[in-house]
Coordinates of C-alpha atoms in Angstrom, one line a residue:
R103 CA -0.2 0.2 -0.1
L104 CA 1.6 3.0 -0.6
V105 CA 1.7 6.2 2.0
E106 CA 1.5 9.9 0.5
P107 CA 4.5 12.1 1.3
D108 CA 4.0 14.4 4.1
K109 CA 3.9 17.8 2.0
A110 CA 4.4 19.4 5.4
A111 CA 7.4 18.0 6.4
P112 CA 10.3 20.4 6.0
L113 CA 12.1 19.0 2.9
T114 CA 15.1 17.6 4.2
R115 CA 16.4 15.2 1.4
V116 CA 15.9 14.3 -2.5
R117 CA 16.9 11.5 -5.1
I118 CA 18.9 12.2 -7.8
A119 CA 17.8 10.1 -11.1
S120 CA 19.6 9.9 -13.8
P121 CA 19.8 7.9 -16.7
H122 CA 23.4 7.3 -16.8
L123 CA 24.2 7.0 -12.9
A124 CA 22.5 4.8 -9.9
T125 CA 20.2 6.9 -8.4
R126 CA 21.0 8.3 -5.0
H127 CA 19.7 10.8 -2.2
Q128 CA 21.4 13.9 -1.7
L129 CA 20.6 16.0 1.8
V130 CA 18.8 19.7 0.6
A131 CA 17.0 22.6 2.0
P132 CA 13.5 24.1 1.1
Y133 CA 15.4 27.3 0.1
M134 CA 18.8 25.5 -1.7
L135 CA 19.1 27.5 -5.3
V136 CA 19.3 24.8 -8.2
R137 CA 22.6 26.4 -8.9
E138 CA 23.9 25.3 -5.0
L139 CA 22.1 21.6 -5.8
K140 CA 24.3 21.3 -8.6
A141 CA 27.7 22.0 -7.0
E142 CA 27.1 19.5 -4.4
I143 CA 26.0 16.5 -7.0
E144 CA 29.3 17.9 -8.9
T145 CA 31.4 17.6 -5.6
F146 CA 29.7 14.0 -4.6
L147 CA 30.7 13.3 -7.8
K148 CA 34.1 13.6 -7.6
K149 CA 34.4 12.4 -3.9
G150 CA 31.5 11.4 -2.7
V151 CA 30.7 8.7 0.3
N152 CA 28.8 5.8 -1.5
V153 CA 26.8 3.5 0.6
W154 CA 25.2 0.2 -0.1
H155 CA 23.1 -2.3 2.0
G156 CA 23.8 -6.1 2.0
P157 CA 21.1 -8.1 1.8
D158 CA 22.2 -9.5 5.2
G159 CA 22.1 -6.2 6.4
Q160 CA 26.0 -4.9 6.5
V161 CA 26.5 -1.9 4.6
M162 CA 29.1 -0.9 2.7
R163 CA 30.7 2.9 3.1
V164 CA 33.6 3.4 -0.2
E165 CA 34.5 6.9 -0.3
G166 CA 35.4 7.6 -4.2
S167 CA 34.6 9.7 -7.7
T168 CA 32.8 8.7 -10.3
L169 CA 33.8 6.7 -13.4
I170 CA 32.3 5.6 -16.6
S171 CA 33.2 3.0 -18.7
K172 CA 33.7 3.5 -22.5
F173 CA 33.9 0.1 -23.7
T174 CA 31.7 -2.9 -23.4
K175 CA 34.5 -5.5 -22.3
P176 CA 33.3 -9.4 -20.8
L177 CA 36.0 -10.6 -18.0
L178 CA 40.0 -10.7 -18.9
V179 CA 41.3 -13.3 -16.9
K180 CA 44.6 -12.7 -17.9
D181 CA 44.7 -9.3 -18.5
L182 CA 43.0 -9.2 -14.6
T183 CA 40.3 -6.8 -15.7
S184 CA 36.0 -7.6 -15.0
S185 CA 33.4 -7.1 -17.3
M186 CA 31.5 -4.2 -18.2
S187 CA 29.4 -2.3 -20.3
R188 CA 29.6 0.9 -21.9
G189 CA 28.2 3.4 -20.2
E190 CA 28.6 1.6 -16.8
H191 CA 28.7 3.3 -13.5
F192 CA 31.6 2.7 -11.2
I193 CA 33.2 4.2 -8.0
L194 CA 36.7 4.5 -7.8
V195 CA 38.5 4.2 -4.6
G196 CA 41.1 7.2 -3.8
L197 CA 43.7 7.1 -6.6
G198 CA 42.9 3.5 -7.4
G199 CA 45.9 3.0 -9.2
D200 CA 48.6 0.2 -9.5
K201 CA 51.7 -0.5 -10.8
K202 CA 50.2 -2.8 -13.2
D203 CA 47.9 0.3 -15.0
K204 CA 44.4 -1.1 -13.2
W205 CA 41.5 0.9 -11.2
K206 CA 40.3 -0.6 -7.8
V207 CA 36.7 0.7 -8.3
H208 CA 33.6 -0.7 -7.0
R209 CA 30.0 -1.1 -9.1
A210 CA 27.9 1.7 -8.6
A211 CA 24.7 -0.5 -8.7
S212 CA 25.9 -3.3 -6.2
G213 CA 28.9 -1.9 -4.3
H214 CA 31.0 -5.1 -5.8
P215 CA 34.2 -4.6 -6.1
A216 CA 36.4 -4.6 -9.7
Q217 CA 39.5 -4.0 -12.0
L218 CA 39.7 -1.6 -15.0
G219 CA 42.4 -0.9 -17.1
F220 CA 43.3 3.0 -17.1
E221 CA 42.1 2.9 -20.3
D222 CA 38.6 1.1 -20.2
A223 CA 36.9 4.0 -18.1
V224 CA 36.5 8.0 -18.1
K225 CA 36.3 9.9 -14.9
L226 CA 33.4 12.0 -14.5
E227 CA 34.1 15.6 -14.5
L228 CA 30.6 17.6 -14.1
P229 CA 30.7 21.1 -13.9
P230 CA 27.0 23.0 -12.8
K231 CA 27.0 24.1 -16.5
A232 CA 26.6 20.7 -17.7
Q233 CA 24.1 19.5 -15.7
S234 CA 20.8 20.1 -16.8
L235 CA 17.7 19.1 -13.6
S236 CA 14.5 18.9 -14.3
Y237 CA 11.4 17.6 -11.8
N238 CA 8.1 16.0 -13.2
G239 CA 9.1 17.5 -16.6
I240 CA 10.2 21.2 -15.7
A241 CA 14.0 22.1 -16.2
L242 CA 14.9 24.1 -13.0
A243 CA 16.2 27.3 -13.2
D244 CA 19.5 27.9 -11.7
D245 CA 18.8 30.7 -9.4
Q246 CA 15.2 29.7 -8.0
P247 CA 15.1 27.6 -5.0
L248 CA 13.7 24.1 -4.7
S249 CA 10.5 25.3 -2.5
V250 CA 9.3 27.2 -6.2
Y251 CA 8.7 24.0 -7.5
K252 CA 7.2 22.2 -4.8
V253 CA 9.6 19.4 -4.2
V254 CA 8.4 17.2 -1.1
N255 CA 10.8 15.1 0.6
N256 CA 12.0 11.5 -1.1
D257 CA 11.1 13.0 -4.6
A258 CA 13.0 12.7 -7.7
I259 CA 14.8 15.3 -9.4
M260 CA 16.2 13.6 -13.2
L261 CA 19.8 14.6 -14.0
N262 CA 20.6 14.8 -17.5
F263 CA 24.2 15.0 -19.1
V264 CA 26.1 14.1 -21.8
N265 CA 27.4 11.1 -21.5
P266 CA 31.4 11.1 -22.5
A267 CA 31.0 7.2 -23.0
F268 CA 28.9 8.3 -26.1
A269 CA 30.0 11.0 -27.0
P270 CA 32.1 11.0 -30.0
V271 CA 35.8 9.8 -29.6
D272 CA 36.9 12.4 -32.1
G273 CA 34.6 15.3 -31.7
P274 CA 31.8 16.9 -34.0
K275 CA 33.0 15.6 -37.8
K276 CA 34.7 17.9 -40.0
A277 CA 32.8 18.8 -43.0
A278 CA 34.9 17.3 -46.0
T279 CA 36.9 19.0 -47.6
K280 CA 36.5 19.4 -51.8
T281 CA 39.4 19.6 -54.1
K282 CA 39.2 21.0 -57.4
A283 CA 40.0 18.2 -59.8
P284 CA 42.5 18.7 -62.5
P285 CA 40.7 20.2 -65.5
K286 CA 39.5 17.6 -68.3
K287 CA 42.1 17.4 -71.3
K288 CA 40.6 18.2 -74.8

């Protein structure tokens, strides 16, 4: 049975949902400006504490930055790298590297440990200008407080951005340059 949210309760947290990242909770205040929320999201992605709850009640906390895998690859025992899907979200633990050119990571969805090659993933850099936030299909303006949009506790705010795993590798395609054909001989 669904319980209606208490609209009189003060706003203390929201869910940040994205098609590219695992959904997570973010502490907020009713009069927090949208640009402040974007700054908090950027800070979390750079060095946030991620929490996973196991089926046995255990809690695992890992502080780290966000990685996005660039490729789909199977488990490679020879290279000691884990399987991954293109665009998969990982958490890099500390500096994460070792002498074997591998990153020690956790899968964002489950918390399970994994190991990726340095070339397999990219650190997610997401400054506020690169973020687009919406609530119930309405784009949020940077200079407005969350209270203007009547956001209540645990509501989902959608985060959209250009996923670096799906961005063109060489940048935008350049227009083909036309060369003049040599004049025809008569």
